[in-house]
mmCIF file of C-alpha atoms in Angstrom:
data_model
loop_
_atom_site.group_PDB
_atom_site.id
_atom_site.type_symbol
_atom_site.label_atom_id
_atom_site.label_comp_id
_atom_site.label_asym_id
_atom_site.label_seq_id
_atom_site.Cartn_x
_atom_site.Cartn_y
_atom_site.Cartn_z
ATOM 1 C CA UNK A 234 -111.322 -40.281 -84.624
ATOM 2 C CA UNK A 235 -112.860 -43.386 -86.587
ATOM 3 C CA UNK A 236 -111.670 -46.952 -86.169
ATOM 4 C CA UNK A 237 -109.261 -48.233 -88.838
ATOM 5 C CA UNK A 238 -109.227 -51.960 -89.663
ATOM 6 C CA UNK A 239 -106.436 -54.157 -88.320
ATOM 7 C CA UNK A 240 -103.615 -54.645 -91.036
ATOM 8 C CA UNK A 241 -104.085 -57.631 -93.078
ATOM 9 C CA UNK A 242 -100.199 -58.194 -93.894
ATOM 10 C CA UNK A 243 -96.905 -57.427 -92.665
ATOM 11 C CA UNK A 244 -96.939 -54.645 -95.677
ATOM 12 C CA UNK A 245 -100.241 -53.017 -94.521
ATOM 13 C CA UNK A 246 -98.545 -52.839 -90.690
ATOM 14 C CA UNK A 247 -95.379 -51.174 -92.335
ATOM 15 C CA UNK A 248 -97.982 -48.630 -94.099
ATOM 16 C CA UNK A 249 -99.837 -48.055 -91.167
ATOM 17 C CA UNK A 250 -96.868 -47.323 -88.978
ATOM 18 C CA UNK A 251 -95.163 -45.315 -91.828
ATOM 19 C CA UNK A 252 -98.568 -43.240 -92.160
ATOM 20 C CA UNK A 253 -97.726 -42.068 -88.484
ATOM 21 C CA UNK A 254 -94.011 -41.197 -89.515
ATOM 22 C CA UNK A 255 -92.930 -44.566 -87.625
ATOM 23 C CA UNK A 256 -89.806 -45.958 -89.645
ATOM 24 C CA UNK A 257 -89.656 -49.667 -88.649
ATOM 25 C CA UNK A 258 -87.437 -52.268 -89.930
ATOM 26 C CA UNK A 259 -88.988 -55.552 -91.183
ATOM 27 C CA UNK A 260 -88.185 -57.496 -88.046
ATOM 28 C CA UNK A 261 -90.203 -55.007 -85.676
ATOM 29 C CA UNK A 262 -92.925 -54.777 -88.461
ATOM 30 C CA UNK A 263 -93.502 -58.579 -88.378
ATOM 31 C CA UNK A 264 -93.559 -58.596 -84.440
ATOM 32 C CA UNK A 265 -96.160 -55.965 -84.603
ATOM 33 C CA UNK A 266 -98.413 -57.657 -87.096
ATOM 34 C CA UNK A 267 -98.165 -60.801 -85.308
ATOM 35 C CA UNK A 268 -98.952 -59.696 -82.042
ATOM 36 C CA UNK A 269 -102.147 -57.823 -83.746
ATOM 37 C CA UNK A 270 -103.188 -60.872 -85.672
ATOM 38 C CA UNK A 271 -102.739 -63.517 -82.837
ATOM 39 C CA UNK A 272 -104.017 -60.972 -80.327
ATOM 40 C CA UNK A 273 -100.960 -61.523 -78.216
ATOM 41 C CA UNK A 274 -99.031 -58.717 -75.884
ATOM 42 C CA UNK A 275 -96.100 -57.297 -77.750
ATOM 43 C CA UNK A 276 -92.987 -57.129 -75.419
ATOM 44 C CA UNK A 277 -90.475 -54.644 -76.530
ATOM 45 C CA UNK A 278 -87.240 -54.617 -74.912
ATOM 46 C CA UNK A 279 -84.317 -52.398 -75.700
ATOM 47 C CA UNK A 280 -82.296 -49.305 -74.499
ATOM 48 C CA UNK A 281 -83.977 -46.052 -73.620
ATOM 49 C CA UNK A 282 -84.753 -43.719 -76.507
ATOM 50 C CA UNK A 283 -85.066 -46.336 -79.199
ATOM 51 C CA UNK A 284 -88.780 -45.747 -79.999
ATOM 52 C CA UNK A 285 -90.476 -48.616 -77.962
ATOM 53 C CA UNK A 286 -93.132 -46.378 -76.422
ATOM 54 C CA UNK A 287 -93.883 -44.604 -79.628
ATOM 55 C CA UNK A 288 -94.905 -47.970 -81.124
ATOM 56 C CA UNK A 289 -98.063 -47.988 -78.709
ATOM 57 C CA UNK A 290 -98.726 -44.347 -79.610
ATOM 58 C CA UNK A 291 -98.707 -44.734 -83.472
ATOM 59 C CA UNK A 292 -100.779 -47.828 -83.216
ATOM 60 C CA UNK A 293 -103.398 -46.204 -81.230
ATOM 61 C CA UNK A 294 -103.485 -43.300 -83.742
ATOM 62 C CA UNK A 295 -103.118 -45.584 -86.760
ATOM 63 C CA UNK A 296 -106.079 -47.889 -85.515
ATOM 64 C CA UNK A 297 -108.369 -45.009 -84.183
ATOM 65 C CA UNK A 298 -107.997 -46.536 -80.739
ATOM 66 C CA UNK A 299 -107.663 -44.832 -77.172
ATOM 67 C CA UNK A 300 -104.312 -45.274 -75.808
ATOM 68 C CA UNK A 301 -104.439 -46.175 -72.115
ATOM 69 C CA UNK A 302 -100.861 -45.860 -70.576
ATOM 70 C CA UNK A 303 -99.854 -47.581 -67.368
ATOM 71 C CA UNK A 304 -96.477 -46.022 -66.203
ATOM 72 C CA UNK A 305 -94.651 -48.475 -63.984
ATOM 73 C CA UNK A 306 -92.761 -47.377 -61.075
ATOM 74 C CA UNK A 307 -91.457 -49.274 -58.073
ATOM 75 C CA UNK A 308 -93.958 -50.210 -55.618
ATOM 76 C CA UNK A 309 -96.844 -50.329 -58.279
ATOM 77 C CA UNK A 310 -99.548 -52.401 -56.905
ATOM 78 C CA UNK A 311 -103.066 -53.332 -57.937
ATOM 79 C CA UNK A 312 -104.595 -50.096 -56.522
ATOM 80 C CA UNK A 313 -102.605 -48.240 -58.825
ATOM 81 C CA UNK A 314 -102.575 -50.323 -61.719
ATOM 82 C CA UNK A 315 -106.083 -52.179 -61.929
ATOM 83 C CA UNK A 316 -108.655 -50.877 -59.456
ATOM 84 C CA UNK A 317 -109.420 -49.685 -56.057
ATOM 85 C CA UNK A 318 -112.218 -48.931 -54.023
ATOM 86 C CA UNK A 319 -113.489 -45.485 -53.092
ATOM 87 C CA UNK A 320 -113.230 -45.642 -49.609
ATOM 88 C CA UNK A 321 -114.405 -42.216 -48.689
ATOM 89 C CA UNK A 322 -117.456 -42.524 -50.661
ATOM 90 C CA UNK A 323 -118.020 -45.779 -49.040
ATOM 91 C CA UNK A 324 -117.768 -44.447 -45.544
ATOM 92 C CA UNK A 325 -120.248 -41.520 -46.498
ATOM 93 C CA UNK A 326 -122.756 -44.019 -47.784
ATOM 94 C CA UNK A 327 -122.614 -46.065 -44.685
ATOM 95 C CA UNK A 328 -123.276 -42.905 -42.290
ATOM 96 C CA UNK A 329 -126.049 -41.847 -44.460
ATOM 97 C CA UNK A 330 -127.686 -45.392 -44.294
ATOM 98 C CA UNK A 331 -127.149 -45.795 -40.792
ATOM 99 C CA UNK A 332 -128.876 -42.272 -40.292
ATOM 100 C CA UNK A 333 -131.715 -43.525 -42.483
ATOM 101 C CA UNK A 334 -131.936 -46.707 -40.221
ATOM 102 C CA UNK A 335 -131.238 -49.083 -43.067
ATOM 103 C CA UNK A 336 -130.551 -52.650 -42.279
ATOM 104 C CA UNK A 337 -126.713 -53.641 -42.224
ATOM 105 C CA UNK A 338 -127.056 -56.460 -44.848
ATOM 106 C CA UNK A 339 -128.450 -53.967 -47.286
ATOM 107 C CA UNK A 340 -125.913 -51.539 -46.621
ATOM 108 C CA UNK A 341 -123.028 -53.977 -47.215
ATOM 109 C CA UNK A 342 -124.558 -55.411 -50.544
ATOM 110 C CA UNK A 343 -124.699 -51.796 -51.957
ATOM 111 C CA UNK A 344 -120.825 -51.016 -51.027
ATOM 112 C CA UNK A 345 -119.057 -53.141 -53.286
ATOM 113 C CA UNK A 346 -120.617 -52.200 -56.724
ATOM 114 C CA UNK A 347 -119.377 -50.333 -59.988
ATOM 115 C CA UNK A 348 -120.678 -47.076 -58.366
ATOM 116 C CA UNK A 349 -117.719 -47.277 -55.899
ATOM 117 C CA UNK A 350 -115.194 -48.607 -58.139
ATOM 118 C CA UNK A 351 -112.307 -46.589 -59.209
ATOM 119 C CA UNK A 352 -111.100 -47.920 -62.724
ATOM 120 C CA UNK A 353 -107.058 -47.818 -63.054
ATOM 121 C CA UNK A 354 -105.529 -48.529 -66.563
ATOM 122 C CA UNK A 355 -105.469 -52.476 -66.539
ATOM 123 C CA UNK A 356 -109.234 -52.520 -65.772
ATOM 124 C CA UNK A 357 -110.265 -49.651 -68.064
ATOM 125 C CA UNK A 358 -108.407 -51.510 -70.792
ATOM 126 C CA UNK A 359 -110.674 -54.493 -70.456
ATOM 127 C CA UNK A 360 -114.025 -52.754 -70.282
ATOM 128 C CA UNK A 361 -116.246 -52.639 -73.406
ATOM 129 C CA UNK A 362 -115.394 -49.990 -75.993
ATOM 130 C CA UNK A 363 -116.386 -49.331 -79.635
ATOM 131 C CA UNK A 364 -112.602 -49.811 -80.637
ATOM 132 C CA UNK A 365 -110.459 -52.179 -78.702
ATOM 133 C CA UNK A 366 -107.797 -49.707 -76.924
ATOM 134 C CA UNK A 367 -103.925 -49.795 -76.907
ATOM 135 C CA UNK A 368 -102.924 -50.742 -73.541
ATOM 136 C CA UNK A 369 -99.359 -49.522 -72.987
ATOM 137 C CA UNK A 370 -97.495 -51.138 -69.924
ATOM 138 C CA UNK A 371 -94.536 -48.782 -69.909
ATOM 139 C CA UNK A 372 -91.152 -49.612 -68.423
ATOM 140 C CA UNK A 373 -92.096 -52.916 -66.553
ATOM 141 C CA UNK A 374 -88.571 -53.304 -65.299
ATOM 142 C CA UNK A 375 -89.283 -50.521 -62.771
ATOM 143 C CA UNK A 376 -91.724 -52.575 -60.987
ATOM 144 C CA UNK A 377 -91.486 -55.307 -58.255
ATOM 145 C CA UNK A 378 -91.676 -59.196 -59.154
ATOM 146 C CA UNK A 379 -95.197 -59.387 -57.263
ATOM 147 C CA UNK A 380 -96.856 -57.123 -59.825
ATOM 148 C CA UNK A 381 -95.422 -59.220 -62.756
ATOM 149 C CA UNK A 382 -97.319 -62.128 -61.242
ATOM 150 C CA UNK A 383 -100.500 -60.175 -60.839
ATOM 151 C CA UNK A 384 -100.277 -59.575 -64.720
ATOM 152 C CA UNK A 385 -100.214 -63.005 -65.561
ATOM 153 C CA UNK A 386 -103.906 -63.206 -65.242
ATOM 154 C CA UNK A 387 -104.333 -60.052 -67.301
ATOM 155 C CA UNK A 388 -101.936 -61.198 -69.982
ATOM 156 C CA UNK A 389 -103.386 -64.856 -70.092
ATOM 157 C CA UNK A 390 -106.936 -64.476 -70.150
ATOM 158 C CA UNK A 391 -107.660 -60.742 -70.446
ATOM 159 C CA UNK A 392 -109.568 -60.540 -67.228
ATOM 160 C CA UNK A 393 -109.286 -59.112 -63.816
ATOM 161 C CA UNK A 394 -110.876 -60.793 -60.693
ATOM 162 C CA UNK A 395 -112.146 -58.474 -58.187
ATOM 163 C CA UNK A 396 -112.746 -60.708 -55.058
ATOM 164 C CA UNK A 397 -115.480 -58.289 -53.766
ATOM 165 C CA UNK A 398 -117.403 -57.632 -56.964
ATOM 166 C CA UNK A 399 -116.824 -60.128 -59.930
ATOM 167 C CA UNK A 400 -114.452 -61.155 -62.694
ATOM 168 C CA UNK A 401 -114.162 -58.532 -65.391
ATOM 169 C CA UNK A 402 -113.178 -60.146 -68.984
ATOM 170 C CA UNK A 403 -112.647 -58.271 -71.952
ATOM 171 C CA UNK A 404 -115.323 -58.819 -74.888
ATOM 172 C CA UNK A 405 -112.206 -57.985 -77.436
ATOM 173 C CA UNK A 406 -108.722 -58.083 -76.005
ATOM 174 C CA UNK A 407 -106.963 -54.888 -76.070
ATOM 175 C CA UNK A 408 -103.837 -54.242 -78.192
ATOM 176 C CA UNK A 409 -100.993 -54.829 -75.378
ATOM 177 C CA UNK A 410 -97.590 -53.300 -75.699
ATOM 178 C CA UNK A 411 -95.247 -53.752 -72.649
ATOM 179 C CA UNK A 412 -91.866 -51.993 -72.882
ATOM 180 C CA UNK A 413 -88.732 -52.661 -70.746
ATOM 181 C CA UNK A 414 -85.435 -50.775 -70.429
ATOM 182 C CA UNK A 415 -83.781 -54.032 -68.947
ATOM 183 C CA UNK A 416 -82.856 -52.576 -65.641
ATOM 184 C CA UNK A 417 -83.665 -56.004 -64.387
ATOM 185 C CA UNK A 418 -84.660 -59.196 -66.148
ATOM 186 C CA UNK A 419 -88.494 -59.646 -66.537
ATOM 187 C CA UNK A 420 -89.678 -63.324 -65.576
ATOM 188 C CA UNK A 421 -89.896 -66.014 -68.212
ATOM 189 C CA UNK A 422 -93.835 -66.504 -67.310
ATOM 190 C CA UNK A 423 -94.446 -62.952 -68.625
ATOM 191 C CA UNK A 424 -92.317 -63.093 -71.613
ATOM 192 C CA UNK A 425 -93.904 -66.531 -72.643
ATOM 193 C CA UNK A 426 -97.396 -64.829 -73.104
ATOM 194 C CA UNK A 427 -96.014 -62.203 -75.531
ATOM 195 C CA UNK A 428 -94.417 -61.769 -78.679
ATOM 196 C CA UNK A 429 -90.927 -60.641 -78.114
ATOM 197 C CA UNK A 430 -88.744 -58.180 -79.916
ATOM 198 C CA UNK A 431 -85.420 -56.360 -79.016
ATOM 199 C CA UNK A 432 -85.657 -52.771 -80.235
ATOM 200 C CA UNK A 433 -81.958 -51.868 -81.060
ATOM 201 C CA UNK A 434 -80.444 -48.442 -82.388
ATOM 202 C CA UNK A 435 -81.174 -47.993 -86.144
ATOM 203 C CA UNK A 436 -78.692 -48.095 -88.775
ATOM 204 C CA UNK A 437 -77.708 -44.819 -90.001
ATOM 205 C CA UNK A 438 -79.789 -45.158 -93.094
ATOM 206 C CA UNK A 439 -82.935 -45.752 -91.037
ATOM 207 C CA UNK A 440 -81.888 -42.952 -88.704
ATOM 208 C CA UNK A 441 -81.410 -40.656 -91.507
ATOM 209 C CA UNK A 442 -85.106 -41.456 -92.687
ATOM 210 C CA UNK A 443 -86.402 -40.982 -89.188
ATOM 211 C CA UNK A 444 -84.994 -37.411 -89.029
ATOM 212 C CA UNK A 445 -86.025 -36.648 -92.472
ATOM 213 C CA UNK A 446 -89.738 -37.549 -91.569
ATOM 214 C CA UNK A 447 -89.670 -35.891 -88.248
ATOM 215 C CA UNK A 448 -87.903 -32.716 -89.276
ATOM 216 C CA UNK A 449 -88.644 -32.145 -93.030
ATOM 217 C CA UNK A 450 -87.463 -28.640 -93.003
ATOM 218 C CA UNK A 451 -84.053 -29.692 -92.009
ATOM 219 C CA UNK A 452 -81.233 -29.460 -94.790
ATOM 220 C CA UNK A 453 -80.185 -32.842 -96.062
ATOM 221 C CA UNK A 454 -76.700 -32.270 -95.430
ATOM 222 C CA UNK A 455 -77.028 -31.075 -91.967
ATOM 223 C CA UNK A 456 -79.310 -34.199 -91.506
ATOM 224 C CA UNK A 457 -76.625 -36.439 -92.678
ATOM 225 C CA UNK A 458 -74.135 -34.915 -90.569
ATOM 226 C CA UNK A 459 -76.238 -35.260 -87.578
ATOM 227 C CA UNK A 460 -76.949 -38.838 -88.001
ATOM 228 C CA UNK A 461 -73.305 -39.517 -88.735
ATOM 229 C CA UNK A 462 -72.185 -37.767 -85.508
ATOM 230 C CA UNK A 463 -74.668 -39.823 -83.334
ATOM 231 C CA UNK A 464 -73.746 -42.928 -84.962
ATOM 232 C CA UNK A 465 -70.221 -42.357 -84.027
ATOM 233 C CA UNK A 466 -70.968 -41.521 -80.412
ATOM 234 C CA UNK A 467 -72.680 -45.021 -80.081
ATOM 235 C CA UNK A 468 -69.447 -46.594 -81.126
ATOM 236 C CA UNK A 469 -67.918 -44.840 -78.218
ATOM 237 C CA UNK A 470 -67.462 -46.404 -74.680
ATOM 238 C CA UNK A 471 -69.832 -43.804 -73.289
ATOM 239 C CA UNK A 472 -71.704 -44.416 -70.032
ATOM 240 C CA UNK A 473 -75.201 -43.667 -71.754
ATOM 241 C CA UNK A 474 -75.383 -43.834 -75.366
ATOM 242 C CA UNK A 475 -77.974 -41.377 -77.203
ATOM 243 C CA UNK A 476 -81.111 -42.867 -78.395
ATOM 244 C CA UNK A 477 -83.388 -41.999 -81.484
ATOM 245 C CA UNK A 478 -85.134 -39.492 -79.135
ATOM 246 C CA UNK A 479 -81.998 -37.633 -78.386
ATOM 247 C CA UNK A 480 -81.063 -37.516 -82.170
ATOM 248 C CA UNK A 481 -84.360 -35.931 -82.954
ATOM 249 C CA UNK A 482 -84.387 -33.593 -79.956
ATOM 250 C CA UNK A 483 -80.918 -32.475 -81.087
ATOM 251 C CA UNK A 484 -81.885 -31.902 -84.586
ATOM 252 C CA UNK A 485 -84.660 -29.522 -83.366
ATOM 253 C CA UNK A 486 -82.270 -27.846 -81.238
ATOM 254 C CA UNK A 487 -79.886 -27.278 -84.287
ATOM 255 C CA UNK A 488 -82.685 -25.986 -86.391
ATOM 256 C CA UNK A 489 -83.532 -23.556 -83.709
ATOM 257 C CA UNK A 490 -80.033 -22.109 -83.925
ATOM 258 C CA UNK A 491 -80.336 -22.061 -87.549
ATOM 259 C CA UNK A 492 -77.428 -24.166 -87.974
ATOM 260 C CA UNK A 493 -76.724 -25.185 -91.845
ATOM 261 C CA UNK A 494 -73.960 -27.763 -91.050
ATOM 262 C CA UNK A 495 -72.320 -29.038 -88.059
ATOM 263 C CA UNK A 496 -69.842 -26.549 -86.450
ATOM 264 C CA UNK A 497 -67.502 -27.502 -83.441
ATOM 265 C CA UNK A 498 -68.569 -24.788 -81.466
ATOM 266 C CA UNK A 499 -72.383 -25.501 -81.976
ATOM 267 C CA UNK A 500 -71.602 -29.071 -81.110
ATOM 268 C CA UNK A 501 -69.905 -28.352 -77.989
ATOM 269 C CA UNK A 502 -72.638 -25.881 -76.922
ATOM 270 C CA UNK A 503 -75.532 -28.219 -77.508
ATOM 271 C CA UNK A 504 -73.891 -31.701 -76.245
ATOM 272 C CA UNK A 505 -76.166 -31.618 -73.204
ATOM 273 C CA UNK A 506 -79.325 -32.277 -75.607
ATOM 274 C CA UNK A 507 -77.474 -35.615 -76.861
ATOM 275 C CA UNK A 508 -75.655 -36.728 -73.621
ATOM 276 C CA UNK A 509 -76.972 -36.722 -70.216
ATOM 277 C CA UNK A 510 -73.854 -37.496 -67.920
ATOM 278 C CA UNK A 511 -71.021 -34.989 -67.436
ATOM 279 C CA UNK A 512 -68.478 -37.575 -67.808
ATOM 280 C CA UNK A 513 -69.671 -38.355 -71.363
ATOM 281 C CA UNK A 514 -69.910 -34.644 -72.199
ATOM 282 C CA UNK A 515 -66.488 -34.005 -70.968
ATOM 283 C CA UNK A 516 -65.109 -36.863 -72.947
ATOM 284 C CA UNK A 517 -66.598 -35.623 -76.389
ATOM 285 C CA UNK A 518 -66.318 -31.695 -75.823
ATOM 286 C CA UNK A 519 -63.333 -29.871 -77.295
ATOM 287 C CA UNK A 520 -60.821 -31.473 -79.607
ATOM 288 C CA UNK A 521 -62.705 -34.999 -79.933
ATOM 289 C CA UNK A 522 -65.931 -33.067 -81.129
ATOM 290 C CA UNK A 523 -63.692 -30.998 -83.485
ATOM 291 C CA UNK A 524 -62.163 -34.192 -84.792
ATOM 292 C CA UNK A 525 -65.640 -35.975 -85.407
ATOM 293 C CA UNK A 526 -67.101 -33.077 -87.087
ATOM 294 C CA UNK A 527 -64.074 -32.738 -89.448
ATOM 295 C CA UNK A 528 -64.224 -36.345 -90.041
ATOM 296 C CA UNK A 529 -67.991 -36.253 -90.782
ATOM 297 C CA UNK A 530 -67.938 -33.261 -93.089
ATOM 298 C CA UNK A 531 -65.140 -35.124 -95.266
ATOM 299 C CA UNK A 532 -67.299 -38.207 -95.487
ATOM 300 C CA UNK A 533 -70.529 -36.521 -96.257
ATOM 301 C CA UNK A 534 -68.740 -34.263 -99.059
ATOM 302 C CA UNK A 535 -67.358 -37.183 -100.504
ATOM 303 C CA UNK A 536 -70.391 -39.297 -100.602
#
């Protein structure tokens, strides 16, 4: 994979995303362009399944860069995110050195070197590479506040201080994408260091274009009906609304069932692809699904 030049304009950024079949609106494209041009992290917040993580993937593919992913979780610390020392190898080194009657000072000096350093995603993203990598810090809202505080040095100066060794500073800053599903608020100190963008559910027209790009073999009428059905679901008071990821997965499921148009029975049998809570499925299944399908067919037919 060869490196591609950074896009020189918003239109070039749109073309880069479109080349990877990512359909972005103008606001999101502008945020991506500014993050690349200003070398600032891009903070993407929004509901699950709206394409936040996918941005990092398509940028890495479009730029010819390595994608380095840090999947966040509760309790994530420096050892899991940045680096840790290989204590087992260090202990073995000590025993071998003692058996060889080496001096203790000489042993100590050799323990905290690159040889015994285990690189985690944050550190790896700062090390020299032919093409600056894309660092995805995914679902930051799952971590604890102390980890956010640790991130400040990384996001401000693109460096990590390893007390026993040295400070590692990136020669060329990585492209940083941070995502959050907003299960909790992220501290302002992190957001201030980033270009911020809220990723919302797409309009019907944009979602239709997404489905057509991802599943070009689907009939146009079926794709329009799928999008219309999902858009109606998002207008309902459900516990968990389906995202674009669910729309695409449902489209694949209907294609696998050789569907040509939406049928109430097929919808009822596949609601588990779209909805992930039984209360939501129970609310839609049956007469409500039949009513929605009938309405959608009429609307698509008259369009």
